[in-house]
Coordinates of C-alpha atoms in Angstrom, one line a residue:
X1 CA 7.0 -19.1 21.1
X2 CA 8.6 -16.1 17.9
X3 CA 8.2 -16.1 14.5
X4 CA 11.7 -16.7 12.9
X5 CA 11.5 -14.6 10.5
X6 CA 13.8 -15.1 7.1
X7 CA 17.5 -12.4 6.7
X8 CA 18.2 -10.8 3.6
X9 CA 21.3 -8.3 2.9
X10 CA 18.1 -6.1 2.0
X11 CA 15.5 -7.1 5.2
X12 CA 17.8 -8.1 8.2
X13 CA 16.0 -8.9 11.2
X14 CA 16.9 -6.7 13.5
X15 CA 15.1 -7.4 16.4
X16 CA 14.0 -11.2 15.6
X17 CA 16.5 -12.1 19.1
X18 CA 14.2 -9.8 21.6
X19 CA 11.3 -10.0 19.5
X20 CA 11.4 -13.9 20.7
X21 CA 12.6 -13.0 24.1
X22 CA 9.7 -12.1 25.3
X23 CA 7.6 -14.3 24.3
X24 CA 10.1 -16.2 26.5
X25 CA 9.8 -14.9 29.6
X26 CA 6.6 -16.1 31.4
X27 CA 6.3 -12.6 33.5
X28 CA 6.1 -10.9 29.8
X29 CA 3.8 -13.2 27.9
X30 CA 0.5 -11.5 29.5
X31 CA 2.1 -7.2 28.3
X32 CA 0.0 -5.5 27.9
X33 CA 3.3 -4.5 24.1
X34 CA 6.4 -2.6 25.6
X35 CA 7.8 -0.2 24.2
X36 CA 10.5 -0.7 21.3
X37 CA 12.2 1.6 19.7
X38 CA 13.9 2.5 16.1
X39 CA 15.7 5.2 13.9
X40 CA 15.5 6.6 10.7
X41 CA 18.3 8.6 8.6
X42 CA 16.9 9.5 5.9
X43 CA 20.4 10.6 3.4
X44 CA 21.6 9.3 0.2
X45 CA 23.0 6.5 -1.1
X46 CA 24.9 5.4 -3.9
X47 CA 22.6 2.1 -5.2
X48 CA 23.4 0.4 -8.6
X49 CA 21.3 -1.1 -11.0
X50 CA 20.7 -1.9 -14.3
X51 CA 24.4 -1.4 -14.7
X52 CA 23.5 2.4 -13.7
X53 CA 24.7 4.1 -10.6
X54 CA 22.8 7.2 -9.0
X55 CA 22.8 8.3 -5.4
X56 CA 18.9 7.9 -3.4
X57 CA 17.7 8.3 -0.9
X58 CA 17.4 6.4 1.5
X59 CA 17.3 5.4 5.5
X60 CA 19.6 4.0 7.3
X61 CA 21.0 4.0 3.8
X62 CA 19.0 0.8 2.6
X63 CA 17.4 0.0 -0.3
X64 CA 14.8 -1.0 -0.3
X65 CA 15.1 0.5 4.0
X66 CA 15.1 -1.2 7.6
X67 CA 12.4 -4.7 8.1
X68 CA 9.6 -3.1 11.0
X69 CA 9.1 -5.6 13.9
X70 CA 6.1 -5.8 16.3
X71 CA 3.9 -7.0 18.2
X72 CA 0.0 -6.5 18.7
X73 CA -0.4 -4.1 21.6
X74 CA 3.3 -2.8 20.7
X75 CA 4.1 1.4 21.0
X76 CA 6.6 2.3 18.8
X77 CA 9.0 5.4 19.0
X78 CA 10.2 5.8 15.5
X79 CA 12.8 8.9 15.3
X80 CA 13.3 10.2 11.8
X81 CA 16.2 12.5 11.4
X82 CA 16.8 15.0 7.3
X83 CA 20.2 15.0 6.2
X84 CA 18.8 15.0 2.9
X85 CA 17.6 18.8 1.0
X86 CA 14.9 17.5 0.1
X87 CA 11.9 17.8 3.0
X88 CA 10.8 14.3 3.6
X89 CA 6.8 13.1 5.2
X90 CA 6.6 9.2 6.4
X91 CA 3.1 7.3 7.0
X92 CA 3.1 4.0 8.1
X93 CA 0.9 2.6 4.8
X94 CA -2.4 0.7 7.5
X95 CA -1.6 1.8 10.7
X96 CA -5.1 3.3 12.1
X97 CA -3.2 5.5 14.2
X98 CA -5.7 5.4 16.7
X99 CA -6.4 9.3 18.9
X100 CA -2.8 9.8 17.2
X101 CA -3.2 11.7 13.7
X102 CA -0.5 13.5 14.4
X103 CA 2.1 10.5 14.2
X104 CA 0.2 9.3 10.5
X105 CA 2.3 10.9 7.3
X106 CA 1.3 12.7 4.5
X107 CA 2.8 16.5 4.2
X108 CA 0.9 18.4 4.6
X109 CA -2.7 16.8 5.5
X110 CA -1.8 15.7 9.0
X111 CA 2.0 17.5 9.6
X112 CA 4.1 19.0 7.7
X113 CA 7.3 17.5 5.9
X114 CA 10.3 17.5 8.1
X115 CA 13.1 20.0 6.7
X116 CA 16.9 19.5 6.4
X117 CA 18.4 19.5 9.4
X118 CA 15.1 18.2 11.3
X119 CA 13.9 15.5 13.1
X120 CA 11.1 14.3 14.0
X121 CA 9.3 11.7 16.1
X122 CA 6.4 9.6 14.7
X123 CA 4.5 7.9 18.7
X124 CA 2.1 5.6 18.0
X125 CA 0.6 2.6 19.3
X126 CA -0.4 -0.1 17.8
X127 CA -3.7 -0.9 18.7
X128 CA -6.5 -4.6 17.2
X129 CA -4.1 -5.3 13.7
X130 CA -1.6 -7.8 13.0
X131 CA -0.5 -9.3 10.1
X132 CA 1.3 -7.3 6.6
X133 CA 1.9 -3.6 6.3
X134 CA 5.0 -1.3 4.8
X135 CA 5.6 2.2 5.8
X136 CA 7.0 4.8 2.9
X137 CA 7.6 8.5 1.5
X138 CA 5.0 10.8 1.4
X139 CA 6.2 13.0 0.2
X140 CA 6.2 14.2 -4.3
X141 CA 7.1 10.5 -5.5
X142 CA 9.8 9.8 -2.9
X143 CA 8.7 7.0 -2.1
X144 CA 9.8 5.3 -5.1
X145 CA 13.0 4.3 -2.8
X146 CA 12.2 5.1 0.6
X147 CA 10.0 2.1 1.3
X148 CA 9.8 -0.9 3.8
X149 CA 7.7 -3.7 5.1
X150 CA 5.6 -3.1 8.9
X151 CA 5.3 -7.0 10.4
X152 CA 3.3 -7.4 13.3
X153 CA 2.4 -10.1 14.8
X154 CA 0.0 -11.0 16.7
X155 CA 0.1 -11.5 20.6
X156 CA 2.9 -13.4 22.3
X157 CA 1.1 -17.1 22.5
X158 CA -1.7 -15.9 20.1
X159 CA -1.2 -18.8 16.6
X160 CA -2.2 -17.8 12.9
X161 CA -5.7 -18.8 12.5
X162 CA -3.6 -21.0 9.2
X163 CA -0.5 -23.4 9.5
X164 CA 2.1 -22.1 12.3
X165 CA 4.8 -22.1 9.0
X166 CA 8.2 -23.2 9.0
X167 CA 9.4 -19.9 7.7
X168 CA 8.4 -15.8 6.8
X169 CA 9.7 -13.8 3.7
X170 CA 9.1 -10.3 3.0
X171 CA 8.5 -9.5 -0.1
X172 CA 8.2 -6.4 -1.4
X173 CA 7.9 -4.6 -5.0
X174 CA 9.1 -1.2 -6.2
X175 CA 10.3 0.6 -9.4
X176 CA 12.9 1.8 -10.8
X177 CA 13.7 4.9 -12.5
X178 CA 17.7 5.2 -14.8
X179 CA 16.8 9.4 -14.1
X180 CA 15.6 10.8 -11.2
X181 CA 12.0 10.5 -10.0
X182 CA 11.2 13.6 -8.6
X183 CA 13.7 15.4 -11.7
X184 CA 10.0 12.0 -14.1
X185 CA 7.4 14.2 -11.9
X186 CA 8.5 17.4 -11.4
X187 CA 8.4 17.7 -15.5
X188 CA 5.7 16.2 -16.3
X189 CA 3.6 18.7 -13.7
X190 CA 5.8 21.2 -15.5
X191 CA 4.7 20.1 -19.4
X192 CA 1.2 19.2 -18.3
X193 CA 2.2 15.6 -19.5
X194 CA 2.3 12.0 -18.9
X195 CA 5.3 11.5 -16.5
X196 CA 8.5 8.6 -18.1
X197 CA 8.0 5.4 -17.3
X198 CA 10.1 3.0 -14.8
X199 CA 12.6 1.6 -16.5
X200 CA 12.4 -1.9 -14.2
X201 CA 10.5 -4.0 -11.5
X202 CA 12.4 -5.1 -8.8
X203 CA 11.7 -7.4 -6.1
X204 CA 12.8 -6.6 -2.6
X205 CA 15.0 -4.4 -4.6
X206 CA 16.9 -6.4 -7.6
X207 CA 15.6 -6.2 -10.6
X208 CA 16.6 -10.1 -11.2
X209 CA 18.3 -11.3 -14.9
X210 CA 15.5 -10.5 -16.6
X211 CA 16.4 -8.1 -17.6
X212 CA 20.1 -6.1 -19.1
X213 CA 22.4 -6.1 -16.7
X214 CA 20.5 -8.0 -14.1
X215 CA 21.6 -11.9 -13.4
X216 CA 23.2 -10.5 -10.3
X217 CA 20.7 -8.5 -9.4
X218 CA 18.2 -11.8 -8.7
X219 CA 16.1 -12.3 -5.3
X220 CA 17.0 -15.5 -4.0
X221 CA 13.9 -18.2 -1.8
X222 CA 15.8 -20.6 -0.4
X223 CA 13.2 -23.5 0.5
X224 CA 13.9 -26.6 2.1
X225 CA 11.1 -29.5 0.4
X226 CA 7.8 -31.0 2.7
X227 CA 7.9 -27.1 4.1
X228 CA 5.4 -23.6 4.8
X229 CA 6.4 -20.4 4.3
X230 CA 4.9 -17.5 4.9
X231 CA 5.7 -15.3 2.0
X232 CA 3.8 -11.2 3.0
X233 CA 3.7 -9.5 -0.3
X234 CA 3.9 -6.1 -0.3
X235 CA 3.2 -3.9 -3.7
X236 CA 5.5 -0.9 -3.1
X237 CA 5.3 0.2 -6.9
X238 CA 4.2 3.7 -8.0
X239 CA 2.3 3.1 -10.6
X240 CA 1.3 -0.4 -11.2
X241 CA -1.0 -3.3 -10.2
X242 CA 1.6 -5.9 -10.7
X243 CA 0.6 -10.3 -11.8
X244 CA 2.4 -12.2 -9.7
X245 CA 2.9 -16.1 -9.8
X246 CA 5.8 -18.8 -8.9
X247 CA 5.7 -21.6 -12.0
X248 CA 4.1 -25.5 -11.1
X249 CA 3.9 -24.5 -7.0
X250 CA 0.3 -22.5 -5.9
X251 CA 0.2 -20.0 -3.4
X252 CA -3.0 -20.2 -0.6
X253 CA -4.4 -16.9 0.2
X254 CA -4.5 -15.5 4.1
X255 CA -4.6 -12.5 4.8
X256 CA -5.3 -9.2 2.4
X257 CA -4.1 -5.5 4.0
X258 CA -3.6 -6.9 7.4
X259 CA -6.7 -9.1 8.0
X260 CA -7.1 -12.4 8.0
X261 CA -9.1 -14.0 5.3
X262 CA -10.8 -17.6 3.9
X263 CA -8.1 -19.4 3.2
X264 CA -8.4 -19.8 -1.1
X265 CA -5.5 -21.1 -3.5
X266 CA -4.4 -20.0 -6.3
X267 CA -2.3 -20.3 -9.7
X268 CA -1.3 -16.1 -9.8
X269 CA -2.1 -12.9 -7.1
X270 CA -3.1 -9.1 -8.3
X271 CA -1.6 -6.8 -5.8
X272 CA -2.0 -2.9 -6.6
X273 CA 0.7 -0.4 -4.9
X274 CA -0.4 0.2 -1.7
X275 CA -1.7 -3.4 -1.2
X276 CA -0.3 -6.3 1.4
X277 CA -1.4 -9.8 0.8
X278 CA -0.3 -13.0 2.4
X279 CA 0.0 -16.7 1.6
X280 CA 1.1 -20.1 2.0
X281 CA 2.7 -21.3 0.6
X282 CA 3.7 -25.1 0.6
X283 CA 7.3 -27.0 -1.0
X284 CA 7.2 -30.4 -2.8
X285 CA 8.0 -33.1 -0.6
X286 CA 10.8 -34.1 -2.0
X287 CA 14.1 -32.0 -3.6
X288 CA 13.0 -31.4 -7.9
X289 CA 16.1 -30.8 -9.9
X290 CA 14.7 -27.8 -11.5
X291 CA 14.5 -24.4 -9.6
X292 CA 11.5 -21.9 -10.4
X293 CA 10.5 -18.3 -12.0
X294 CA 8.9 -16.4 -10.6
X295 CA 7.8 -13.4 -11.9
X296 CA 5.7 -10.1 -11.8
X297 CA 4.2 -7.9 -14.5
X298 CA 2.0 -5.6 -15.0
X299 CA -1.7 -5.2 -14.9
X300 CA -3.1 -2.5 -17.5
X301 CA -6.4 -0.4 -18.0
X302 CA -5.6 3.3 -19.0
X303 CA -4.5 4.1 -22.5
X304 CA -1.4 6.0 -20.7
X305 CA 2.3 4.3 -21.4
X306 CA 3.1 1.6 -18.3
X307 CA 6.8 0.1 -17.6
X308 CA 6.5 -3.3 -20.5
X309 CA 8.2 -5.1 -19.0
X310 CA 8.4 -8.7 -16.3
X311 CA 10.8 -8.5 -12.5
X312 CA 11.8 -12.1 -11.7
X313 CA 13.2 -13.4 -8.8
X314 CA 14.0 -18.0 -9.2
X315 CA 12.5 -20.2 -5.3
X316 CA 15.7 -22.8 -4.9
X317 CA 15.4 -25.2 -3.5
X318 CA 18.9 -26.5 -0.6
X319 CA 20.1 -29.8 -0.7
X320 CA 20.1 -31.6 2.5
X321 CA 23.0 -32.9 3.8
X322 CA 21.2 -36.7 3.1
X323 CA 20.2 -34.7 -1.0
X324 CA 23.9 -33.4 -1.1
X325 CA 25.5 -36.4 -1.2
X326 CA 22.8 -37.4 -3.8
X327 CA 23.5 -35.0 -5.6
X328 CA 27.0 -33.9 -5.0
X329 CA 27.6 -33.7 -8.8
X330 CA 24.9 -30.9 -9.0
X331 CA 25.0 -27.2 -10.3
X332 CA 21.9 -24.9 -9.7
X333 CA 23.2 -23.7 -12.4
X334 CA 23.0 -26.8 -15.2
X335 CA 19.0 -27.0 -13.9
X336 CA 16.0 -26.6 -15.7
X337 CA 14.5 -23.7 -14.4
X338 CA 10.4 -23.1 -14.8
X339 CA 8.8 -20.2 -16.1
X340 CA 5.1 -18.8 -14.6
X341 CA 2.4 -18.0 -16.9
X342 CA 1.2 -15.1 -15.4
X343 CA -2.4 -13.2 -17.1
X344 CA -2.9 -10.9 -20.7
X345 CA -1.8 -8.1 -19.6
X346 CA -5.5 -6.1 -19.6
X347 CA -7.1 -9.5 -17.8
X348 CA -9.6 -7.1 -16.1
X349 CA -12.1 -11.2 -15.8
X350 CA -8.9 -12.7 -13.6
X351 CA -9.1 -9.2 -11.4
X352 CA -12.6 -9.6 -11.3
X353 CA -12.7 -13.0 -9.8
X354 CA -9.3 -12.5 -7.7
X355 CA -11.1 -9.5 -5.9
X356 CA -14.0 -11.3 -5.4
X357 CA -12.8 -14.4 -3.6
X358 CA -11.2 -11.9 -1.1
X359 CA -12.8 -12.7 2.4
X360 CA -13.5 -11.4 5.5
X361 CA -12.9 -14.9 8.5
X362 CA -16.3 -13.3 9.9
X363 CA -15.8 -16.2 13.1
X364 CA -16.0 -15.3 16.7
X365 CA -12.7 -14.2 17.6
X366 CA -12.0 -12.6 14.1
X367 CA -15.3 -11.4 13.5
X368 CA -16.4 -8.8 10.1
X369 CA -18.2 -5.9 12.3
X370 CA -20.1 -5.2 9.2
X371 CA -22.0 -1.4 9.6
X372 CA -25.4 -2.0 9.3
X373 CA -27.0 1.0 9.0
X374 CA -25.9 4.0 7.8
X375 CA -26.0 7.2 8.6
X376 CA -24.4 9.2 5.5
X377 CA -24.0 8.3 2.4
X378 CA -21.2 9.4 -0.7
X379 CA -20.5 9.2 -4.2
X380 CA -17.8 10.5 -5.3
X381 CA -16.9 10.1 -9.5
X382 CA -13.5 9.3 -9.7
X383 CA -11.3 10.0 -12.5
X384 CA -9.1 11.9 -14.9
X385 CA -9.8 15.2 -16.7
X386 CA -7.6 18.6 -17.8
X387 CA -6.8 21.9 -16.1
X388 CA -6.4 25.0 -19.1
X389 CA -2.5 25.5 -19.4
X390 CA -1.5 27.8 -16.6
X391 CA -0.3 31.3 -19.7
X392 CA -1.8 32.4 -22.7
X393 CA -1.2 31.4 -25.3
X394 CA 1.2 28.0 -24.5
X395 CA 0.9 24.9 -24.9
X396 CA 0.8 22.2 -22.6
X397 CA 1.5 17.6 -23.8
X398 CA -2.0 16.9 -22.1
X399 CA -5.3 15.8 -24.6
X400 CA -5.8 19.3 -26.7
X401 CA -3.0 20.9 -26.1
X402 CA -4.1 21.4 -21.3
X403 CA -2.2 19.8 -18.6
X404 CA -3.7 16.4 -17.6
X405 CA -5.4 15.8 -14.1
X406 CA -6.8 14.0 -11.5
X407 CA -10.0 13.6 -9.0
X408 CA -12.9 13.4 -7.3
X409 CA -16.6 14.8 -7.9
X410 CA -14.3 16.6 -10.5
X411 CA -12.5 18.5 -7.8
X412 CA -9.2 18.2 -8.6
X413 CA -7.3 18.6 -4.4
X414 CA -4.7 22.0 -3.8
X415 CA -2.2 20.6 -1.5
X416 CA -2.2 23.4 1.5
X417 CA 0.5 25.3 2.4
X418 CA -0.4 24.2 6.1
X419 CA -1.1 20.3 7.7
X420 CA -5.1 19.9 7.1
X421 CA -4.8 18.7 10.9
X422 CA -3.2 21.7 11.7
X423 CA -5.8 24.2 9.9
X424 CA -8.7 21.9 11.9
X425 CA -6.7 21.3 15.6
X426 CA -5.8 24.9 16.9
X427 CA -9.1 26.4 15.0
X428 CA -7.2 28.4 11.3
X429 CA -8.7 26.5 8.6
X430 CA -9.9 30.0 7.1
X431 CA -8.0 30.0 4.2
X432 CA -7.3 26.0 4.8
X433 CA -10.0 24.2 4.1
X434 CA -13.2 24.9 3.0
X435 CA -16.1 22.0 5.3
X436 CA -18.0 21.7 2.4
X437 CA -16.5 18.1 -0.1
X438 CA -20.0 17.7 -1.9
X439 CA -20.9 14.7 -1.0
X440 CA -22.1 13.1 -5.0
X441 CA -21.2 15.3 -7.9
X442 CA -23.2 18.2 -8.7
X443 CA -23.2 17.6 -12.7
X444 CA -24.3 13.7 -12.9
X445 CA -23.8 12.0 -16.9
X446 CA -23.1 9.2 -18.0
X447 CA -20.4 8.3 -14.8
X448 CA -18.8 5.1 -17.5
X449 CA -20.3 5.6 -21.7
X450 CA -19.3 8.4 -24.0
X451 CA -17.0 11.0 -21.6
X452 CA -18.8 14.6 -21.6
X453 CA -17.3 17.4 -24.6
X454 CA -16.3 19.4 -21.5
X455 CA -12.7 17.3 -19.9
X456 CA -11.7 20.1 -17.4
X457 CA -12.3 20.2 -13.5
X458 CA -12.0 23.3 -10.6
X459 CA -9.2 23.2 -8.3
X460 CA -9.1 23.7 -4.4
X461 CA -8.8 22.2 -0.4
X462 CA -12.4 20.8 0.6
X463 CA -13.5 17.9 3.2
X464 CA -16.2 15.9 4.1
X465 CA -16.6 16.1 8.4
X466 CA -18.6 14.3 9.9
X467 CA -19.2 14.0 13.6
X468 CA -17.3 11.3 15.3
X469 CA -19.0 6.8 15.2
X470 CA -20.8 8.6 11.8
X471 CA -21.2 5.4 10.0
X472 CA -20.1 5.9 6.3
X473 CA -20.8 3.9 2.5
X474 CA -19.4 5.7 0.5
X475 CA -19.2 4.3 -3.7
X476 CA -16.7 4.9 -5.9
X477 CA -17.3 5.9 -8.9
X478 CA -14.3 4.9 -12.5
X479 CA -15.8 7.4 -15.1
X480 CA -14.5 6.7 -19.0
X481 CA -13.0 10.6 -18.7
X482 CA -9.7 9.9 -20.5
X483 CA -11.1 6.8 -20.7
X484 CA -12.8 3.7 -18.1
X485 CA -9.0 2.9 -15.3
X486 CA -8.8 0.9 -12.4
X487 CA -8.1 3.1 -9.9
X488 CA -6.5 1.6 -6.3
X489 CA -7.8 3.5 -3.7
X490 CA -6.4 4.1 0.2
X491 CA -8.4 5.7 3.0
X492 CA -6.1 6.5 6.2
X493 CA -6.2 6.1 9.4
X494 CA -9.6 3.4 8.5
X495 CA -10.0 -0.1 7.7
X496 CA -13.3 -1.0 5.1
X497 CA -15.4 -3.1 4.3
X498 CA -15.7 -3.6 0.2
X499 CA -20.2 -4.8 0.1
X500 CA -19.5 -4.9 -3.1
X501 CA -18.6 -4.0 -6.6
X502 CA -19.7 -4.2 -9.9
X503 CA -19.4 -2.6 -14.3
X504 CA -21.2 0.4 -15.1
X505 CA -22.9 2.8 -13.8
X506 CA -23.9 2.3 -10.5
X507 CA -28.0 2.1 -9.4
X508 CA -28.4 2.7 -6.6
X509 CA -31.8 0.8 -6.2
X510 CA -30.4 -2.4 -7.5
X511 CA -27.0 -2.5 -6.9
X512 CA -27.5 -2.5 -2.9
X513 CA -29.9 -5.4 -2.7
X514 CA -27.0 -7.7 -3.4
X515 CA -24.5 -6.3 -0.5
X516 CA -22.4 -8.6 1.4
X517 CA -22.6 -7.7 5.5
X518 CA -21.8 -11.3 6.5
X519 CA -18.1 -11.8 5.4
X520 CA -16.9 -8.0 3.2
X521 CA -12.9 -8.9 2.7
X522 CA -11.4 -6.4 5.4
X523 CA -9.2 -4.2 3.1
X524 CA -7.1 -0.7 3.6
X525 CA -6.8 -0.1 0.1
X526 CA -9.3 -1.3 -2.4
X527 CA -9.0 -1.0 -6.6
X528 CA -11.7 0.5 -7.8
X529 CA -13.0 -1.3 -11.4
X530 CA -12.1 -0.4 -15.1
X531 CA -15.4 0.8 -15.7
X532 CA -16.9 0.3 -13.0
X533 CA -17.4 0.8 -9.2
X534 CA -16.7 -0.5 -5.6
X535 CA -19.1 0.4 -2.8
X536 CA -17.8 0.4 1.3
X537 CA -18.6 0.9 4.6
X538 CA -17.0 2.3 7.6
X539 CA -16.8 4.2 11.9
X540 CA -15.8 7.3 11.8
X541 CA -14.7 6.0 15.3
X542 CA -11.5 8.1 14.7
X543 CA -10.4 11.6 15.2
X544 CA -8.6 13.5 12.8
X545 CA -7.5 14.5 9.6
X546 CA -7.5 11.4 7.3
X547 CA -6.1 11.4 3.2
X548 CA -8.1 9.9 1.2
X549 CA -5.3 9.3 -2.5
X550 CA -5.5 6.6 -5.6
X551 CA -2.3 5.0 -4.9
X552 CA -1.2 5.2 -8.4
X553 CA 1.5 8.7 -7.1
X554 CA 0.8 10.1 -11.6
X555 CA -2.8 10.7 -9.8
X556 CA -2.2 11.4 -6.3
X557 CA 0.5 14.1 -8.5
X558 CA -2.4 15.4 -10.2
X559 CA -5.2 15.8 -8.2
X560 CA -6.9 12.0 -7.5
X561 CA -7.6 12.8 -3.8
X562 CA -9.2 14.1 -0.5
X563 CA -9.7 14.4 2.9
X564 CA -12.7 13.4 6.0
X565 CA -12.3 16.0 9.1
X566 CA -13.8 12.9 11.7
X567 CA -14.8 15.3 14.8
X568 CA -14.1 14.2 18.6
X569 CA -16.0 12.0 20.3
X570 CA -16.9 13.2 23.8
X571 CA -15.1 10.7 25.8
X572 CA -12.0 10.9 26.6
X573 CA -10.5 7.9 24.7
X574 CA -13.0 9.7 21.9
X575 CA -10.2 12.9 21.7
X576 CA -7.7 13.2 18.9
X577 CA -4.5 13.6 21.6
X578 CA -2.6 17.4 21.4
X579 CA 0.3 17.4 18.9
X580 CA 3.9 16.7 20.0
X581 CA 5.9 19.4 20.8
X582 CA 8.6 18.2 18.4
X583 CA 5.8 18.7 15.4
X584 CA 7.6 20.2 12.3
X585 CA 7.0 23.8 10.8
X586 CA 5.7 24.8 7.8

């Protein structure tokens, strides 16, 4: 049977009926997958939040955007039509895009953006993946309003490796600016300073009752007693990792980044931008005479300003017919409201303990195929730095009159004007990129100690080139330059295994002895600990050019990004397919 999905105004269940129908027809249950067609009209829509009405860029006039629902093995054709003045591109976050790098979406990496009045059909197949992912704009800060859930159900007849839920609910976190986010980042890049922070966080596009003028804009999760709900959490916020909790309820984590994990119970979740987490919520056996806040607020490690506010939704128990007769005089508004206790804003201890609990299932059906042998080792420092002002005698608003920058191995990524994948495929890379990204810092230093006097970064468009099927070990080291900070790093085109993490400087002689090569969590986005390091392994079995960047959007804007070029293998199924005829042009 298909799985019922709760509908909300933000996320109508467009394809639920067809999914159920497919599983009910015996002849179709063994099919490799079906083709699903979607159309995304990028257009302006007036939206009111915090008593502030503005025109925002949306998909199909919805904020958040429409929910995509498919099954493992399905083929997706998503026609994106641009009706606004901004260039646009869409990234299907977490989809591996095997041989279909042209559909990955980051502007000027795998494609030129879709210009006004043009369209592009994203064409890809979901191979070997199931769970919760999401899609979002991947150019400038347009993903502040252009995002939505991407839910991949298991193949027909394949059960979840946990209790079958009574219902499923996508819960997506975002940020809201009263100003135009494009103006916010434009101003920051012009002045060289930090950007203005958001005015609110949102749950499914709604800020909730703790914000001014927002009581009516509150997400409400209505549940029944003695039921198990699968909550699909997505952090689509631009610049903040978030703690989340539901008052007086325990959550069981069963999946991270669309990969099943060994279940564990927790009262609080930590989700970084770009990460997803599925949990089971088991409701109370009786109808409680109360309602319950579910709240989220940021986990903060950096020195910069941040949106120090809290978004709240409400969990309500629905009256059954039996309960109604006993409680006909009870008004939901008069019930006591319980509030959860979230960790302190800077609770790195909780963040560390939470991430350490995440382990792959490592079962026969869902193995953890961790590369045991390493062909190439890389050591990347990540963090903030500075650039000089553009003009003589100009004073910028960054540290000591400079401009804020961010880098990997002290190289701040310069966005090209030609898409990297296009330049590679057609042999026109000269003048577009250099294939000589350093495998380690050119000048070693005490990465988490006293910062060096020189905070300047270099700038360039450099790639790491890998032969097909290279097994990679990458250590990501945070630096204390301009302050240590947690960084959620997202790798396109691959899942990777988090084999180790720690604080201080990575010790290549001692730390690998403690790597977990048995059941490490498999992810597409990992939080690099503030003042610490994380080690990941992956197999470069997907030809193309693959972006890797911090999912804090301001850090990406400042240059904390790079790209991997994986060459074709020898077999037909190891080669990048040719670009589609409608690939956008720069």
